[in-house]
mmCIF file of C-alpha atoms in Angstrom:
data_model
loop_
_atom_site.group_PDB
_atom_site.id
_atom_site.type_symbol
_atom_site.label_atom_id
_atom_site.label_comp_id
_atom_site.label_asym_id
_atom_site.label_seq_id
_atom_site.Cartn_x
_atom_site.Cartn_y
_atom_site.Cartn_z
ATOM 1 C CA UNK A 1 0.000 0.000 0.000
ATOM 2 C CA UNK A 2 1.196 3.489 -0.840
ATOM 3 C CA UNK A 3 0.088 6.105 1.669
ATOM 4 C CA UNK A 4 -0.439 8.492 -1.245
ATOM 5 C CA UNK A 5 -3.030 6.014 -2.630
ATOM 6 C CA UNK A 6 -4.944 5.767 0.646
ATOM 7 C CA UNK A 7 -8.595 5.004 -0.069
ATOM 8 C CA UNK A 8 -8.026 4.403 -3.794
ATOM 9 C CA UNK A 9 -10.250 1.809 -5.456
ATOM 10 C CA UNK A 10 -7.540 1.251 -8.067
ATOM 11 C CA UNK A 11 -4.871 0.055 -5.618
ATOM 12 C CA UNK A 12 -4.932 -3.683 -4.895
ATOM 13 C CA UNK A 13 -3.246 -3.249 -1.505
ATOM 14 C CA UNK A 14 -5.899 -0.696 -0.558
ATOM 15 C CA UNK A 15 -8.628 -3.193 -1.400
ATOM 16 C CA UNK A 16 -6.925 -5.824 0.753
ATOM 17 C CA UNK A 17 -6.429 -3.320 3.583
ATOM 18 C CA UNK A 18 -10.207 -2.791 3.688
ATOM 19 C CA UNK A 19 -10.453 -6.373 4.988
ATOM 20 C CA UNK A 20 -8.718 -5.605 8.314
ATOM 21 C CA UNK A 21 -10.943 -6.520 11.265
ATOM 22 C CA UNK A 22 -12.258 -4.164 13.946
ATOM 23 C CA UNK A 23 -13.805 -5.148 17.291
ATOM 24 C CA UNK A 24 -17.399 -3.914 17.285
ATOM 25 C CA UNK A 25 -20.401 -3.926 19.616
ATOM 26 C CA UNK A 26 -23.967 -3.990 18.350
ATOM 27 C CA UNK A 27 -26.026 -1.003 19.457
ATOM 28 C CA UNK A 28 -29.274 -2.443 18.067
ATOM 29 C CA UNK A 29 -30.537 -6.038 17.623
ATOM 30 C CA UNK A 30 -30.134 -7.618 14.197
ATOM 31 C CA UNK A 31 -32.903 -9.961 13.117
ATOM 32 C CA UNK A 32 -32.115 -13.101 11.102
ATOM 33 C CA UNK A 33 -28.525 -12.022 10.547
ATOM 34 C CA UNK A 34 -26.906 -14.652 12.717
ATOM 35 C CA UNK A 35 -24.609 -15.706 9.888
ATOM 36 C CA UNK A 36 -22.328 -12.710 10.533
ATOM 37 C CA UNK A 37 -21.607 -13.970 14.061
ATOM 38 C CA UNK A 38 -19.223 -16.974 13.990
ATOM 39 C CA UNK A 39 -20.522 -18.067 17.407
ATOM 40 C CA UNK A 40 -23.878 -18.908 15.786
ATOM 41 C CA UNK A 41 -22.236 -21.482 13.555
ATOM 42 C CA UNK A 42 -23.474 -19.738 10.426
ATOM 43 C CA UNK A 43 -27.153 -20.117 11.374
ATOM 44 C CA UNK A 44 -28.821 -17.295 9.441
ATOM 45 C CA UNK A 45 -32.141 -17.701 11.265
ATOM 46 C CA UNK A 46 -30.704 -16.572 14.584
ATOM 47 C CA UNK A 47 -31.180 -13.019 15.839
ATOM 48 C CA UNK A 48 -28.184 -11.144 17.211
ATOM 49 C CA UNK A 49 -28.859 -9.267 20.427
ATOM 50 C CA UNK A 50 -27.879 -5.685 21.131
ATOM 51 C CA UNK A 51 -24.567 -5.566 22.986
ATOM 52 C CA UNK A 52 -23.125 -8.574 21.115
ATOM 53 C CA UNK A 53 -19.435 -8.167 20.320
ATOM 54 C CA UNK A 54 -18.283 -8.956 16.800
ATOM 55 C CA UNK A 55 -15.225 -8.556 14.629
ATOM 56 C CA UNK A 56 -16.151 -6.885 11.358
ATOM 57 C CA UNK A 57 -14.039 -5.925 8.346
ATOM 58 C CA UNK A 58 -13.403 -2.231 7.871
ATOM 59 C CA UNK A 59 -15.549 -1.957 4.727
ATOM 60 C CA UNK A 60 -18.597 -3.174 6.670
ATOM 61 C CA UNK A 61 -17.856 -1.448 9.966
ATOM 62 C CA UNK A 62 -17.518 1.978 8.313
ATOM 63 C CA UNK A 63 -21.035 1.656 6.849
ATOM 64 C CA UNK A 64 -22.534 0.605 10.166
ATOM 65 C CA UNK A 65 -20.789 3.236 12.259
ATOM 66 C CA UNK A 66 -20.921 6.757 10.840
ATOM 67 C CA UNK A 67 -22.792 10.041 11.153
ATOM 68 C CA UNK A 68 -25.914 8.588 9.567
ATOM 69 C CA UNK A 69 -25.904 5.185 11.262
ATOM 70 C CA UNK A 70 -25.136 3.969 14.735
ATOM 71 C CA UNK A 71 -25.756 0.260 14.316
ATOM 72 C CA UNK A 72 -22.391 -0.691 15.836
ATOM 73 C CA UNK A 73 -19.766 1.068 17.908
ATOM 74 C CA UNK A 74 -16.152 0.379 16.947
ATOM 75 C CA UNK A 75 -13.387 -0.170 19.475
ATOM 76 C CA UNK A 76 -9.634 0.224 19.074
ATOM 77 C CA UNK A 77 -7.930 -2.885 17.605
ATOM 78 C CA UNK A 78 -5.259 -4.621 19.673
ATOM 79 C CA UNK A 79 -2.279 -3.412 17.554
ATOM 80 C CA UNK A 80 -3.154 0.167 18.521
ATOM 81 C CA UNK A 81 -3.922 -0.234 22.209
ATOM 82 C CA UNK A 82 -1.932 1.938 24.609
ATOM 83 C CA UNK A 83 0.577 -0.807 25.428
ATOM 84 C CA UNK A 84 1.532 -1.120 21.767
ATOM 85 C CA UNK A 85 1.790 2.635 21.361
ATOM 86 C CA UNK A 86 4.227 2.802 24.261
ATOM 87 C CA UNK A 87 6.388 0.069 22.705
ATOM 88 C CA UNK A 88 6.199 1.831 19.359
ATOM 89 C CA UNK A 89 7.366 5.117 20.815
ATOM 90 C CA UNK A 90 10.096 3.496 22.898
ATOM 91 C CA UNK A 91 11.738 1.683 19.969
ATOM 92 C CA UNK A 92 9.722 1.478 16.784
ATOM 93 C CA UNK A 93 12.595 -0.180 14.901
ATOM 94 C CA UNK A 94 12.257 -3.298 17.066
ATOM 95 C CA UNK A 95 8.608 -3.854 16.110
ATOM 96 C CA UNK A 96 7.570 -6.611 13.744
ATOM 97 C CA UNK A 97 4.796 -4.748 11.938
ATOM 98 C CA UNK A 98 3.905 -7.681 9.690
ATOM 99 C CA UNK A 99 3.027 -9.726 12.790
ATOM 100 C CA UNK A 100 0.282 -7.238 13.639
ATOM 101 C CA UNK A 101 -0.890 -6.595 10.079
ATOM 102 C CA UNK A 102 0.556 -6.709 6.573
ATOM 103 C CA UNK A 103 -1.159 -3.341 6.105
ATOM 104 C CA UNK A 104 -0.175 -1.817 9.436
ATOM 105 C CA UNK A 105 -0.130 1.857 8.421
ATOM 106 C CA UNK A 106 -3.371 1.514 6.455
ATOM 107 C CA UNK A 107 -4.898 -0.271 9.456
ATOM 108 C CA UNK A 108 -3.969 2.617 11.728
ATOM 109 C CA UNK A 109 -5.297 5.260 9.341
ATOM 110 C CA UNK A 110 -8.597 3.416 9.100
ATOM 111 C CA UNK A 111 -8.670 3.145 12.876
ATOM 112 C CA UNK A 112 -8.489 6.933 13.191
ATOM 113 C CA UNK A 113 -11.642 7.378 11.089
ATOM 114 C CA UNK A 114 -14.056 6.055 13.722
ATOM 115 C CA UNK A 115 -15.441 8.611 16.154
ATOM 116 C CA UNK A 116 -16.393 5.908 18.666
ATOM 117 C CA UNK A 117 -12.741 4.992 19.201
ATOM 118 C CA UNK A 118 -11.320 7.007 22.109
ATOM 119 C CA UNK A 119 -8.205 9.076 21.358
ATOM 120 C CA UNK A 120 -8.306 8.058 17.705
ATOM 121 C CA UNK A 121 -6.326 11.169 16.741
ATOM 122 C CA UNK A 122 -3.542 9.814 18.919
ATOM 123 C CA UNK A 123 -3.294 6.803 16.602
ATOM 124 C CA UNK A 124 -2.310 9.033 13.683
ATOM 125 C CA UNK A 125 0.328 10.728 15.806
ATOM 126 C CA UNK A 126 1.736 7.377 16.938
ATOM 127 C CA UNK A 127 1.810 6.126 13.342
ATOM 128 C CA UNK A 128 3.760 9.182 12.240
ATOM 129 C CA UNK A 129 6.278 8.706 15.048
ATOM 130 C CA UNK A 130 6.604 5.035 14.119
ATOM 131 C CA UNK A 131 7.158 5.818 10.441
ATOM 132 C CA UNK A 132 9.748 8.515 11.143
ATOM 133 C CA UNK A 133 11.562 6.275 13.604
ATOM 134 C CA UNK A 134 11.759 3.389 11.130
ATOM 135 C CA UNK A 135 12.412 5.357 7.938
ATOM 136 C CA UNK A 136 16.116 5.976 8.532
ATOM 137 C CA UNK A 137 16.680 2.284 9.306
ATOM 138 C CA UNK A 138 14.622 1.337 6.247
ATOM 139 C CA UNK A 139 16.700 3.599 3.992
ATOM 140 C CA UNK A 140 19.940 2.246 5.435
ATOM 141 C CA UNK A 141 18.839 -1.365 4.914
ATOM 142 C CA UNK A 142 17.732 -0.786 1.326
ATOM 143 C CA UNK A 143 21.039 0.905 0.432
ATOM 144 C CA UNK A 144 23.288 -1.694 2.062
ATOM 145 C CA UNK A 145 21.668 -5.035 1.300
ATOM 146 C CA UNK A 146 21.927 -5.476 -2.452
ATOM 147 C CA UNK A 147 23.677 -8.836 -2.084
ATOM 148 C CA UNK A 148 21.895 -9.890 1.122
ATOM 149 C CA UNK A 149 18.949 -12.141 1.852
ATOM 150 C CA UNK A 150 16.160 -9.647 1.176
ATOM 151 C CA UNK A 151 13.456 -12.002 2.472
ATOM 152 C CA UNK A 152 14.977 -12.036 5.955
ATOM 153 C CA UNK A 153 15.309 -8.251 5.962
ATOM 154 C CA UNK A 154 11.755 -7.487 4.833
ATOM 155 C CA UNK A 155 10.001 -10.096 6.993
ATOM 156 C CA UNK A 156 9.202 -7.520 9.697
ATOM 157 C CA UNK A 157 7.996 -4.814 7.296
ATOM 158 C CA UNK A 158 4.459 -4.023 6.281
ATOM 159 C CA UNK A 159 3.391 -3.544 2.650
ATOM 160 C CA UNK A 160 4.126 0.193 2.610
ATOM 161 C CA UNK A 161 7.637 -0.303 3.987
ATOM 162 C CA UNK A 162 8.344 -3.141 1.567
ATOM 163 C CA UNK A 163 7.501 -0.855 -1.331
ATOM 164 C CA UNK A 164 9.816 1.818 0.017
ATOM 165 C CA UNK A 165 12.553 -0.778 0.533
ATOM 166 C CA UNK A 166 12.220 -2.013 -3.036
ATOM 167 C CA UNK A 167 12.175 1.537 -4.377
ATOM 168 C CA UNK A 168 15.365 2.326 -2.425
ATOM 169 C CA UNK A 169 17.153 -0.687 -3.909
ATOM 170 C CA UNK A 170 16.038 0.129 -7.448
ATOM 171 C CA UNK A 171 17.153 3.742 -7.014
ATOM 172 C CA UNK A 172 20.582 2.606 -5.828
ATOM 173 C CA UNK A 173 20.961 0.284 -8.827
ATOM 174 C CA UNK A 174 19.908 3.048 -11.206
ATOM 175 C CA UNK A 175 22.414 5.424 -9.646
ATOM 176 C CA UNK A 176 25.168 2.804 -9.901
ATOM 177 C CA UNK A 177 24.209 2.270 -13.522
ATOM 178 C CA UNK A 178 24.340 5.995 -14.226
ATOM 179 C CA UNK A 179 27.821 6.214 -12.700
ATOM 180 C CA UNK A 180 29.103 3.329 -14.819
ATOM 181 C CA UNK A 181 27.308 4.410 -17.977
ATOM 182 C CA UNK A 182 24.934 1.463 -17.823
ATOM 183 C CA UNK A 183 21.161 1.608 -17.809
ATOM 184 C CA UNK A 184 19.558 -0.309 -14.904
ATOM 185 C CA UNK A 185 15.912 -1.249 -14.957
ATOM 186 C CA UNK A 186 14.564 -3.170 -11.961
ATOM 187 C CA UNK A 187 18.014 -4.494 -11.219
ATOM 188 C CA UNK A 188 18.683 -5.846 -14.711
ATOM 189 C CA UNK A 189 21.685 -4.429 -16.512
ATOM 190 C CA UNK A 190 21.156 -3.152 -20.033
ATOM 191 C CA UNK A 191 23.618 -2.179 -22.697
ATOM 192 C CA UNK A 192 25.735 0.905 -22.028
ATOM 193 C CA UNK A 193 24.039 4.150 -22.943
ATOM 194 C CA UNK A 194 25.853 6.244 -25.524
ATOM 195 C CA UNK A 195 26.499 6.763 -29.160
ATOM 196 C CA UNK A 196 27.579 3.580 -30.914
ATOM 197 C CA UNK A 197 30.214 3.659 -33.620
ATOM 198 C CA UNK A 198 30.592 1.375 -36.547
ATOM 199 C CA UNK A 199 33.748 0.487 -38.366
ATOM 200 C CA UNK A 200 33.760 1.978 -41.770
ATOM 201 C CA UNK A 201 34.679 -0.251 -44.662
ATOM 202 C CA UNK A 202 37.750 0.705 -46.590
ATOM 203 C CA UNK A 203 35.607 1.592 -49.600
ATOM 204 C CA UNK A 204 33.638 4.252 -47.631
ATOM 205 C CA UNK A 205 34.940 7.776 -47.427
#
């Protein structure tokens, strides 16, 4: 996911990020919609009582909890509880973001959209601190790991960071190619850039 594409319907990672789950509580009873509650075993004839706690994907939760509807109230997901924010601010570089969500930054931005989540503005601030704290390390890793095991390096990154990491490596290769007079595209060396000369036959003037 690219943060600049946040909310875009044309970005595949954005579509996948809309699937992140949020803890919700029903504010009204739902009749014959028991299939959305896993505890009902998929029985669609069951009613769901007010106060029932559910985990709903973002795309559904945002339509059930907004200015026009108050069918559910949304709570803060575990990766953004206070204990995680303290760890994030203490040493964000030690966090394994992919363990919490492959779309960690997108998850946090979506979290900050719900008015029923207390201190949701604080989530955005914590995300920014996390990103700033990890960016220098991310840049250093991408510039100094051309011949390293990239899979091991990127295993703790979320989708946004992996894109930045890849972009950093491609930029380094392009710069190295420019210095040596070689065109680099996605890490593949091309023929040297420049004017080619041909040997003239002895009969040509």
